Amino acid sequence: MGNKFLEGNFAPVSREHTITELSVTGHIPEYLDGRYLRNGPNPLSEVDPATYHWFMGDGMVHGVRLRDGRAEWYRNRWVRNPRLSAEIGERWEGGPVSGVASMGANTNVIGHAGKTLALIEGGPTNFELTDELDTVGACDFDGTLPGGYTAHPKRDPETGELHAVSYFFGWGNKVQYSVIDAQGRARRKVDIEVAGSPMMHDFSLTEKHVVFYDLPVTFATEQAVAASVPPFLRTPAQLVVSALVGKVKVPDPLSARLRQRITGNAGLPYRWNPKYPARVGVMPRDGGNGDVRWFEIEPCYVFHPMNAYDDGDDIVLDVVRHPKMFDTELLGPAEGPPALDRWTIDLSVGKVIEERLDDQGQEFPRVDERLMGRRHRFGYSVSTKDGSASSGSLLKHDLWNRSVASREFGAGSQVGEFVFVPSSVDAGEDEGVLMGFVYDAATQKSDLTILDAGTLETVGAVHLPDRVPNGFHGNWVGTEG
């Protein structure tokens, strides 16, 4: 049985590189002093194509160091954990690992409080890396936030704090809102009641509010039990787990057994649930569970909001909307083209207005991070037909003029998420560059491509010795961050 998430540029690479001689076409702006980092799945060993889900592969972080107009190095490293280290033949020295210990942190990579963090959601452990991308050990924010975290924290541009919403099937009908201060320690944790046990991949943050996406992709007890219980006990076990998940905290012994059996490089235990309500919740930043207001929306799924902001009594959410998720395609996102929508929550009358901004298939939306939670004009996304593989172009949205510009990269190209880097602290919203990995099928290699954010023309390209497989998220981590 074939699995497209193991083929073409989804296929894993087999080597870790340290390359210090990199050729460059064009030029690298002198103001770029830092590392472009990107995370993604890259199974270390052979996997079963019938069950492997793209989201479950071992994590591999790719990075390029830029300074003084030069590309100093390219490195790619598997994010170690005890299981992966044993497979490589290394001794694990990263300390105790809690949560779903065998899963690799494969979804995002950020810099915070002087540390580099590889992130994943849903209960697995996140890991700290060195500046050169080697694994240091488990990350629990100096013991202030044990257990899992999220792949999508939002940094408040004024305070430097990380806001996040985390989920885990064992918590019952709760998710957790947290705030990590600029020194890297949790200063606030709030449990929020939701309708069940959803896959809450992301959230939105404004200057005044936290927005929760409680949508109909939920924990699939049948698959989880099948992976963790002998066949003759599966029916009663499934009844027990189904009665618990999404209602109360799963008892620790059962939760621990399920965590141990949910492994990397396997299936994802979340499915489309047509019986689950689709809604968004709004909470004041300093509020609690009792302050959340819920608003129903049309059934859909959102992996990634582009941005959100307050507008008087309204909250404006620009999101990439999928019609559904993990209903008929169970190995990765492929349930129809996702589109860019705007949801306006009218707090005064208690309703949500849903409108389409762009019906082109697209994913991985980003904005100027200095405007996180603030009114934005420009947004960037990657074209895609089904929500996974890029169809070869980068989109720039002018949301004031409701126009879209496209940069095509040519036949055989696949485009990863691009991030914006301003040319100076006080530069305008599109004064700077966009950067991301672009794969060329003809050469079987990838470039770190740098574009002028205003014109989308190529400024420079760092040519890598290998390809960077299709993956998820990354960031520019400047030397000051």
PDB file of C-alpha atoms in Angstrom, residues 97-373:
ATOM      1  CA  VAL A  97      11.232  12.357  29.878  1.00  0.00           C
ATOM      2  CA  SER A  98       7.532  12.477  30.731  1.00  0.00           C
ATOM      3  CA  GLY A  99       4.377  12.333  28.643  1.00  0.00           C
ATOM      4  CA  VAL A 100       4.357  10.425  25.349  1.00  0.00           C
ATOM      5  CA  ALA A 101       8.078   9.744  25.605  1.00  0.00           C
ATOM      6  CA  SER A 102       8.619   7.934  22.299  1.00  0.00           C
ATOM      7  CA  MET A 103       7.255  10.756  20.135  1.00  0.00           C
ATOM      8  CA  GLY A 104       9.747  13.123  18.566  1.00  0.00           C
ATOM      9  CA  ALA A 105       9.258  16.898  18.813  1.00  0.00           C
ATOM     10  CA  ASN A 106       8.623  17.461  15.095  1.00  0.00           C
ATOM     11  CA  THR A 107       6.318  20.445  14.605  1.00  0.00           C
ATOM     12  CA  ASN A 108       7.907  23.802  15.403  1.00  0.00           C
ATOM     13  CA  VAL A 109      11.195  25.289  16.562  1.00  0.00           C
ATOM     14  CA  ILE A 110      11.542  28.631  18.322  1.00  0.00           C
ATOM     15  CA  GLY A 111      13.992  30.702  20.304  1.00  0.00           C
ATOM     16  CA  HIS A 112      12.953  31.888  23.759  1.00  0.00           C
ATOM     17  CA  ALA A 113      14.836  33.142  26.808  1.00  0.00           C
ATOM     18  CA  GLY A 114      18.152  32.346  25.148  1.00  0.00           C
ATOM     19  CA  LYS A 115      17.183  28.748  24.405  1.00  0.00           C
ATOM     20  CA  THR A 116      16.251  26.884  21.222  1.00  0.00           C
ATOM     21  CA  LEU A 117      13.125  24.749  21.693  1.00  0.00           C
ATOM     22  CA  ALA A 118      11.760  21.964  19.474  1.00  0.00           C
ATOM     23  CA  LEU A 119       8.003  21.767  19.986  1.00  0.00           C
ATOM     24  CA  ILE A 120       5.141  19.323  19.492  1.00  0.00           C
ATOM     25  CA  GLU A 121       1.565  19.272  20.769  1.00  0.00           C
ATOM     26  CA  GLY A 122      -0.851  16.879  22.425  1.00  0.00           C
ATOM     27  CA  GLY A 123       1.115  15.486  25.379  1.00  0.00           C
ATOM     28  CA  PRO A 124       4.609  14.510  24.117  1.00  0.00           C
ATOM     29  CA  THR A 125       7.698  16.099  25.606  1.00  0.00           C
ATOM     30  CA  ASN A 126       9.301  19.167  24.037  1.00  0.00           C
ATOM     31  CA  PHE A 127      13.078  19.437  23.898  1.00  0.00           C
ATOM     32  CA  GLU A 128      15.781  22.046  24.274  1.00  0.00           C
ATOM     33  CA  LEU A 129      18.488  22.183  21.587  1.00  0.00           C
ATOM     34  CA  THR A 130      21.892  23.823  21.456  1.00  0.00           C
ATOM     35  CA  ASP A 131      22.540  26.696  19.056  1.00  0.00           C
ATOM     36  CA  GLU A 132      24.029  24.037  16.732  1.00  0.00           C
ATOM     37  CA  LEU A 133      20.791  21.960  16.987  1.00  0.00           C
ATOM     38  CA  ASP A 134      22.052  19.096  19.135  1.00  0.00           C
ATOM     39  CA  THR A 135      19.567  17.890  21.773  1.00  0.00           C
ATOM     40  CA  VAL A 136      20.154  19.051  25.355  1.00  0.00           C
ATOM     41  CA  GLY A 137      17.175  17.373  27.018  1.00  0.00           C
ATOM     42  CA  ALA A 138      13.524  17.668  27.942  1.00  0.00           C
ATOM     43  CA  CYS A 139      11.995  21.136  28.227  1.00  0.00           C
ATOM     44  CA  ASP A 140       9.577  21.862  31.079  1.00  0.00           C
ATOM     45  CA  PHE A 141      10.370  25.559  31.475  1.00  0.00           C
ATOM     46  CA  ASP A 142      12.542  25.109  34.569  1.00  0.00           C
ATOM     47  CA  GLY A 143      10.006  22.771  36.154  1.00  0.00           C
ATOM     48  CA  THR A 144       7.186  25.314  36.009  1.00  0.00           C
ATOM     49  CA  LEU A 145       5.176  23.550  33.270  1.00  0.00           C
ATOM     50  CA  PRO A 146       5.508  19.748  33.509  1.00  0.00           C
ATOM     51  CA  GLY A 147       3.969  17.523  30.860  1.00  0.00           C
ATOM     52  CA  GLY A 148       3.290  18.474  27.278  1.00  0.00           C
ATOM     53  CA  TYR A 149       3.056  21.940  25.780  1.00  0.00           C
ATOM     54  CA  THR A 150       2.000  23.061  22.314  1.00  0.00           C
ATOM     55  CA  ALA A 151       3.506  23.526  18.860  1.00  0.00           C
ATOM     56  CA  HIS A 152       2.027  27.017  18.469  1.00  0.00           C
ATOM     57  CA  PRO A 153       2.826  29.498  21.225  1.00  0.00           C
ATOM     58  CA  LYS A 154       2.302  33.182  20.376  1.00  0.00           C
ATOM     59  CA  ARG A 155       4.845  35.760  21.465  1.00  0.00           C
ATOM     60  CA  ASP A 156       3.392  39.045  22.674  1.00  0.00           C
ATOM     61  CA  PRO A 157       5.480  41.669  20.840  1.00  0.00           C
ATOM     62  CA  GLU A 158       5.267  44.099  23.763  1.00  0.00           C
ATOM     63  CA  THR A 159       6.124  41.843  26.716  1.00  0.00           C
ATOM     64  CA  GLY A 160       8.080  39.061  24.996  1.00  0.00           C
ATOM     65  CA  GLU A 161       5.951  36.496  26.817  1.00  0.00           C
ATOM     66  CA  LEU A 162       4.769  33.263  25.186  1.00  0.00           C
ATOM     67  CA  HIS A 163       1.028  32.613  25.342  1.00  0.00           C
ATOM     68  CA  ALA A 164      -0.183  29.103  24.535  1.00  0.00           C
ATOM     69  CA  VAL A 165      -3.107  26.685  24.621  1.00  0.00           C
ATOM     70  CA  SER A 166      -2.198  23.030  25.217  1.00  0.00           C
ATOM     71  CA  TYR A 167      -4.293  19.876  25.003  1.00  0.00           C
ATOM     72  CA  PHE A 168      -3.903  16.211  26.006  1.00  0.00           C
ATOM     73  CA  PHE A 169      -6.488  13.405  25.766  1.00  0.00           C
ATOM     74  CA  GLY A 170      -5.911  12.422  29.403  1.00  0.00           C
ATOM     75  CA  TRP A 171      -7.120  15.790  30.722  1.00  0.00           C
ATOM     76  CA  GLY A 172     -10.781  15.051  29.990  1.00  0.00           C
ATOM     77  CA  ASN A 173     -12.805  18.028  28.785  1.00  0.00           C
ATOM     78  CA  LYS A 174     -10.094  20.568  29.533  1.00  0.00           C
ATOM     79  CA  VAL A 175      -7.343  22.429  27.728  1.00  0.00           C
ATOM     80  CA  GLN A 176      -4.763  24.637  29.381  1.00  0.00           C
ATOM     81  CA  TYR A 177      -3.956  28.286  28.696  1.00  0.00           C
ATOM     82  CA  SER A 178      -0.478  29.250  29.875  1.00  0.00           C
ATOM     83  CA  VAL A 179       1.851  32.237  29.841  1.00  0.00           C
ATOM     84  CA  ILE A 180       5.634  31.774  29.852  1.00  0.00           C
ATOM     85  CA  ASP A 181       7.477  34.917  30.900  1.00  0.00           C
ATOM     86  CA  ALA A 182      10.420  36.425  29.062  1.00  0.00           C
ATOM     87  CA  GLN A 183      12.814  34.571  31.389  1.00  0.00           C
ATOM     88  CA  GLY A 184      11.373  31.191  30.371  1.00  0.00           C
ATOM     89  CA  ARG A 185       9.166  30.283  33.362  1.00  0.00           C
ATOM     90  CA  ALA A 186       5.402  29.795  33.530  1.00  0.00           C
ATOM     91  CA  ARG A 187       3.729  32.647  35.377  1.00  0.00           C
ATOM     92  CA  ARG A 188       0.090  31.702  34.634  1.00  0.00           C
ATOM     93  CA  LYS A 189      -1.857  28.465  34.004  1.00  0.00           C
ATOM     94  CA  VAL A 190      -5.616  28.300  33.525  1.00  0.00           C
ATOM     95  CA  ASP A 191      -7.765  25.224  32.795  1.00  0.00           C
ATOM     96  CA  ILE A 192     -10.542  25.844  30.267  1.00  0.00           C
ATOM     97  CA  GLU A 193     -13.509  23.487  29.835  1.00  0.00           C
ATOM     98  CA  VAL A 194     -14.265  22.385  26.275  1.00  0.00           C
ATOM     99  CA  ALA A 195     -16.901  20.101  24.774  1.00  0.00           C
ATOM    100  CA  GLY A 196     -14.811  16.925  24.815  1.00  0.00           C
ATOM    101  CA  SER A 197     -11.277  15.937  23.854  1.00  0.00           C
ATOM    102  CA  PRO A 198     -10.465  17.972  20.731  1.00  0.00           C
ATOM    103  CA  MET A 199      -7.261  18.263  18.754  1.00  0.00           C
ATOM    104  CA  MET A 200      -6.717  21.962  19.461  1.00  0.00           C
ATOM    105  CA  HIS A 201      -3.747  22.506  17.189  1.00  0.00           C
ATOM    106  CA  ASP A 202      -3.596  26.299  17.508  1.00  0.00           C
ATOM    107  CA  PHE A 203      -5.345  29.322  19.030  1.00  0.00           C
ATOM    108  CA  SER A 204      -5.454  33.079  18.515  1.00  0.00           C
ATOM    109  CA  LEU A 205      -4.270  35.973  20.640  1.00  0.00           C
ATOM    110  CA  THR A 206      -5.269  39.636  20.517  1.00  0.00           C
ATOM    111  CA  GLU A 207      -4.226  42.539  22.707  1.00  0.00           C
ATOM    112  CA  LYS A 208      -7.227  41.864  24.970  1.00  0.00           C
ATOM    113  CA  HIS A 209      -8.400  38.302  24.312  1.00  0.00           C
ATOM    114  CA  VAL A 210      -7.504  34.635  23.980  1.00  0.00           C
ATOM    115  CA  VAL A 211      -9.485  32.723  21.316  1.00  0.00           C
ATOM    116  CA  PHE A 212      -9.998  28.936  21.506  1.00  0.00           C
ATOM    117  CA  TYR A 213     -10.872  26.734  18.497  1.00  0.00           C
ATOM    118  CA  ASP A 214     -13.038  23.861  19.792  1.00  0.00           C
ATOM    119  CA  LEU A 215     -13.594  21.970  16.528  1.00  0.00           C
ATOM    120  CA  PRO A 216     -14.757  18.478  15.501  1.00  0.00           C
ATOM    121  CA  VAL A 217     -11.503  16.546  15.351  1.00  0.00           C
ATOM    122  CA  THR A 218     -11.395  14.513  18.566  1.00  0.00           C
ATOM    123  CA  PHE A 219      -9.470  11.713  20.252  1.00  0.00           C
ATOM    124  CA  ALA A 220     -10.236   8.343  18.635  1.00  0.00           C
ATOM    125  CA  THR A 221     -10.488   5.788  21.427  1.00  0.00           C
ATOM    126  CA  GLU A 222     -10.780   2.817  19.064  1.00  0.00           C
ATOM    127  CA  GLN A 223      -7.346   3.345  17.555  1.00  0.00           C
ATOM    128  CA  ALA A 224      -5.717   4.175  20.877  1.00  0.00           C
ATOM    129  CA  VAL A 225      -7.111   1.046  22.537  1.00  0.00           C
ATOM    130  CA  ALA A 226      -6.097  -1.126  19.578  1.00  0.00           C
ATOM    131  CA  ALA A 227      -2.526   0.029  20.038  1.00  0.00           C
ATOM    132  CA  SER A 228      -2.398  -0.558  23.780  1.00  0.00           C
ATOM    133  CA  VAL A 229      -4.704  -3.449  24.785  1.00  0.00           C
ATOM    134  CA  PRO A 230      -4.694  -7.192  23.913  1.00  0.00           C
ATOM    135  CA  PRO A 231      -7.405  -8.156  21.373  1.00  0.00           C
ATOM    136  CA  PHE A 232      -9.626 -10.044  23.834  1.00  0.00           C
ATOM    137  CA  LEU A 233      -9.839  -6.985  26.109  1.00  0.00           C
ATOM    138  CA  ARG A 234     -10.353  -4.313  23.456  1.00  0.00           C
ATOM    139  CA  THR A 235     -14.137  -4.128  23.498  1.00  0.00           C
ATOM    140  CA  PRO A 236     -14.508  -3.543  27.265  1.00  0.00           C
ATOM    141  CA  ALA A 237     -11.445  -1.304  27.298  1.00  0.00           C
ATOM    142  CA  GLN A 238     -12.824   0.828  24.486  1.00  0.00           C
ATOM    143  CA  LEU A 239     -16.103   1.230  26.351  1.00  0.00           C
ATOM    144  CA  VAL A 240     -14.237   2.339  29.467  1.00  0.00           C
ATOM    145  CA  VAL A 241     -11.970   4.786  27.638  1.00  0.00           C
ATOM    146  CA  SER A 242     -14.857   6.159  25.554  1.00  0.00           C
ATOM    147  CA  ALA A 243     -16.777   6.842  28.732  1.00  0.00           C
ATOM    148  CA  LEU A 244     -13.851   8.761  30.200  1.00  0.00           C
ATOM    149  CA  VAL A 245     -12.150  10.659  27.412  1.00  0.00           C
ATOM    150  CA  GLY A 246     -13.522  14.140  27.048  1.00  0.00           C
ATOM    151  CA  LYS A 247     -15.543  13.922  30.235  1.00  0.00           C
ATOM    152  CA  VAL A 248     -13.193  13.440  33.188  1.00  0.00           C
ATOM    153  CA  LYS A 249      -9.457  13.102  33.708  1.00  0.00           C
ATOM    154  CA  VAL A 250      -8.329   9.666  32.538  1.00  0.00           C
ATOM    155  CA  PRO A 251      -7.015   7.709  35.565  1.00  0.00           C
ATOM    156  CA  ASP A 252      -3.215   7.844  35.748  1.00  0.00           C
ATOM    157  CA  PRO A 253      -2.559   4.085  35.240  1.00  0.00           C
ATOM    158  CA  LEU A 254      -4.744   3.962  32.118  1.00  0.00           C
ATOM    159  CA  SER A 255      -3.398   7.281  30.840  1.00  0.00           C
ATOM    160  CA  ALA A 256       0.173   6.079  31.345  1.00  0.00           C
ATOM    161  CA  ARG A 257      -0.507   2.848  29.449  1.00  0.00           C
ATOM    162  CA  LEU A 258      -2.050   4.720  26.532  1.00  0.00           C
ATOM    163  CA  ARG A 259       0.828   7.213  26.460  1.00  0.00           C
ATOM    164  CA  GLN A 260       3.359   4.392  26.328  1.00  0.00           C
ATOM    165  CA  ARG A 261       1.611   2.716  23.392  1.00  0.00           C
ATOM    166  CA  ILE A 262       1.082   5.867  21.317  1.00  0.00           C
ATOM    167  CA  THR A 263       4.383   5.771  19.517  1.00  0.00           C
ATOM    168  CA  GLY A 264       6.225   7.800  16.945  1.00  0.00           C
ATOM    169  CA  ASN A 265       6.107   6.822  13.262  1.00  0.00           C
ATOM    170  CA  ALA A 266       2.649   5.272  13.649  1.00  0.00           C
ATOM    171  CA  GLY A 267      -0.994   6.358  13.332  1.00  0.00           C
ATOM    172  CA  LEU A 268      -2.612   9.494  14.725  1.00  0.00           C
ATOM    173  CA  PRO A 269      -5.373   8.793  17.287  1.00  0.00           C
ATOM    174  CA  TYR A 270      -7.597  11.719  16.224  1.00  0.00           C
ATOM    175  CA  ARG A 271     -10.526  11.648  13.792  1.00  0.00           C
ATOM    176  CA  TRP A 272     -13.251  13.854  12.328  1.00  0.00           C
ATOM    177  CA  ASN A 273     -16.271  13.702  14.652  1.00  0.00           C
ATOM    178  CA  PRO A 274     -19.491  14.952  12.985  1.00  0.00           C
ATOM    179  CA  LYS A 275     -21.343  14.805  16.335  1.00  0.00           C
ATOM    180  CA  TYR A 276     -18.971  17.258  17.985  1.00  0.00           C
ATOM    181  CA  PRO A 277     -19.978  20.952  18.016  1.00  0.00           C
ATOM    182  CA  ALA A 278     -17.886  23.487  16.098  1.00  0.00           C
ATOM    183  CA  ARG A 279     -17.339  26.674  18.089  1.00  0.00           C
ATOM    184  CA  VAL A 280     -14.853  29.349  19.093  1.00  0.00           C
ATOM    185  CA  GLY A 281     -14.379  30.627  22.625  1.00  0.00           C
ATOM    186  CA  VAL A 282     -13.327  34.125  23.693  1.00  0.00           C
ATOM    187  CA  MET A 283     -11.715  34.856  27.066  1.00  0.00           C
ATOM    188  CA  PRO A 284     -10.202  38.096  28.372  1.00  0.00           C
ATOM    189  CA  ARG A 285      -6.447  37.657  28.732  1.00  0.00           C
ATOM    190  CA  ASP A 286      -6.690  37.971  32.508  1.00  0.00           C
ATOM    191  CA  GLY A 287      -9.886  35.912  32.718  1.00  0.00           C
ATOM    192  CA  GLY A 288     -10.662  32.352  33.734  1.00  0.00           C
ATOM    193  CA  ASN A 289     -12.885  29.478  32.684  1.00  0.00           C
ATOM    194  CA  GLY A 290     -16.050  31.218  33.832  1.00  0.00           C
ATOM    195  CA  ASP A 291     -15.306  34.212  31.619  1.00  0.00           C
ATOM    196  CA  VAL A 292     -15.194  32.297  28.318  1.00  0.00           C
ATOM    197  CA  ARG A 293     -17.965  33.075  25.826  1.00  0.00           C
ATOM    198  CA  TRP A 294     -18.649  30.429  23.176  1.00  0.00           C
ATOM    199  CA  PHE A 295     -19.875  31.072  19.629  1.00  0.00           C
ATOM    200  CA  GLU A 296     -21.074  28.407  17.217  1.00  0.00           C
ATOM    201  CA  ILE A 297     -19.692  28.284  13.680  1.00  0.00           C
ATOM    202  CA  GLU A 298     -20.179  26.070  10.639  1.00  0.00           C
ATOM    203  CA  PRO A 299     -18.401  22.685  11.017  1.00  0.00           C
ATOM    204  CA  CYS A 300     -14.804  22.843   9.765  1.00  0.00           C
ATOM    205  CA  TYR A 301     -11.246  22.507  10.994  1.00  0.00           C
ATOM    206  CA  VAL A 302      -8.508  25.091  11.503  1.00  0.00           C
ATOM    207  CA  PHE A 303      -4.879  24.147  11.920  1.00  0.00           C
ATOM    208  CA  HIS A 304      -3.496  27.666  11.560  1.00  0.00           C
ATOM    209  CA  PRO A 305      -4.875  31.152  12.084  1.00  0.00           C
ATOM    210  CA  MET A 306      -3.002  33.852  10.196  1.00  0.00           C
ATOM    211  CA  ASN A 307      -3.561  36.496  12.873  1.00  0.00           C
ATOM    212  CA  ALA A 308      -6.263  38.122  15.018  1.00  0.00           C
ATOM    213  CA  TYR A 309      -6.985  41.555  16.428  1.00  0.00           C
ATOM    214  CA  ASP A 310      -9.533  43.585  18.393  1.00  0.00           C
ATOM    215  CA  ASP A 311     -11.678  46.081  16.491  1.00  0.00           C
ATOM    216  CA  GLY A 312     -13.985  47.880  18.910  1.00  0.00           C
ATOM    217  CA  ASP A 313     -16.619  45.337  20.026  1.00  0.00           C
ATOM    218  CA  ASP A 314     -15.431  42.904  17.347  1.00  0.00           C
ATOM    219  CA  ILE A 315     -12.633  40.358  17.212  1.00  0.00           C
ATOM    220  CA  VAL A 316     -11.296  39.711  13.716  1.00  0.00           C
ATOM    221  CA  LEU A 317      -9.859  36.251  12.994  1.00  0.00           C
ATOM    222  CA  ASP A 318      -8.117  35.475   9.701  1.00  0.00           C
ATOM    223  CA  VAL A 319      -7.855  31.688   9.487  1.00  0.00           C
ATOM    224  CA  VAL A 320      -7.103  28.921   7.010  1.00  0.00           C
ATOM    225  CA  ARG A 321     -10.312  26.874   6.981  1.00  0.00           C
ATOM    226  CA  HIS A 322     -10.453  23.179   6.038  1.00  0.00           C
ATOM    227  CA  PRO A 323     -13.918  21.780   5.210  1.00  0.00           C
ATOM    228  CA  LYS A 324     -13.137  18.773   7.428  1.00  0.00           C
ATOM    229  CA  MET A 325     -10.117  16.785   8.581  1.00  0.00           C
ATOM    230  CA  PHE A 326      -9.166  13.112   9.081  1.00  0.00           C
ATOM    231  CA  ASP A 327     -12.512  11.824   7.867  1.00  0.00           C
ATOM    232  CA  THR A 328     -11.662   9.809   4.749  1.00  0.00           C
ATOM    233  CA  GLU A 329      -7.906  10.511   4.581  1.00  0.00           C
ATOM    234  CA  LEU A 330      -6.332   9.191   7.775  1.00  0.00           C
ATOM    235  CA  LEU A 331      -2.626   9.588   7.003  1.00  0.00           C
ATOM    236  CA  GLY A 332      -2.388  13.376   6.724  1.00  0.00           C
ATOM    237  CA  PRO A 333      -4.285  16.534   5.705  1.00  0.00           C
ATOM    238  CA  ALA A 334      -6.085  15.850   2.415  1.00  0.00           C
ATOM    239  CA  GLU A 335      -9.810  16.553   2.758  1.00  0.00           C
ATOM    240  CA  GLY A 336     -10.182  19.226   0.084  1.00  0.00           C
ATOM    241  CA  PRO A 337      -8.452  22.552  -0.500  1.00  0.00           C
ATOM    242  CA  PRO A 338      -8.247  24.862   2.534  1.00  0.00           C
ATOM    243  CA  ALA A 339      -9.131  28.518   1.949  1.00  0.00           C
ATOM    244  CA  LEU A 340      -8.421  31.807   3.718  1.00  0.00           C
ATOM    245  CA  ASP A 341     -11.475  33.022   5.655  1.00  0.00           C
ATOM    246  CA  ARG A 342     -12.236  35.945   7.949  1.00  0.00           C
ATOM    247  CA  TRP A 343     -14.387  35.317  11.005  1.00  0.00           C
ATOM    248  CA  THR A 344     -15.611  38.455  12.770  1.00  0.00           C
ATOM    249  CA  ILE A 345     -16.915  37.863  16.284  1.00  0.00           C
ATOM    250  CA  ASP A 346     -19.412  40.551  17.260  1.00  0.00           C
ATOM    251  CA  LEU A 347     -19.223  40.536  21.058  1.00  0.00           C
ATOM    252  CA  SER A 348     -22.100  42.982  21.449  1.00  0.00           C
ATOM    253  CA  VAL A 349     -24.699  40.817  19.679  1.00  0.00           C
ATOM    254  CA  GLY A 350     -23.072  37.424  20.207  1.00  0.00           C
ATOM    255  CA  LYS A 351     -22.568  36.112  16.685  1.00  0.00           C
ATOM    256  CA  VAL A 352     -19.846  35.229  14.195  1.00  0.00           C
ATOM    257  CA  ILE A 353     -19.823  36.509  10.607  1.00  0.00           C
ATOM    258  CA  GLU A 354     -17.932  34.122   8.310  1.00  0.00           C
ATOM    259  CA  GLU A 355     -16.616  35.352   4.943  1.00  0.00           C
ATOM    260  CA  ARG A 356     -14.203  34.079   2.313  1.00  0.00           C
ATOM    261  CA  LEU A 357     -11.090  36.164   1.664  1.00  0.00           C
ATOM    262  CA  ASP A 358      -9.404  33.873  -0.860  1.00  0.00           C
ATOM    263  CA  ASP A 359     -10.617  30.531  -2.180  1.00  0.00           C
ATOM    264  CA  GLN A 360      -7.218  29.397  -3.483  1.00  0.00           C
ATOM    265  CA  GLY A 361      -5.935  26.305  -1.690  1.00  0.00           C
ATOM    266  CA  GLN A 362      -3.345  27.430   0.883  1.00  0.00           C
ATOM    267  CA  GLU A 363      -1.757  26.687   4.232  1.00  0.00           C
ATOM    268  CA  PHE A 364       1.024  27.768   6.618  1.00  0.00           C
ATOM    269  CA  PRO A 365      -0.120  31.409   6.993  1.00  0.00           C
ATOM    270  CA  ARG A 366       2.242  33.937   8.572  1.00  0.00           C
ATOM    271  CA  VAL A 367       2.370  37.650   9.323  1.00  0.00           C
ATOM    272  CA  ASP A 368       4.972  40.116  10.539  1.00  0.00           C
ATOM    273  CA  GLU A 369       5.461  38.812  14.101  1.00  0.00           C
ATOM    274  CA  ARG A 370       5.723  42.381  15.396  1.00  0.00           C
ATOM    275  CA  LEU A 371       1.984  42.594  14.668  1.00  0.00           C
ATOM    276  CA  MET A 372       0.956  39.384  16.429  1.00  0.00           C
ATOM    277  CA  GLY A 373      -2.453  40.129  17.942  1.00  0.00           C
TER     278      GLY A 373
END
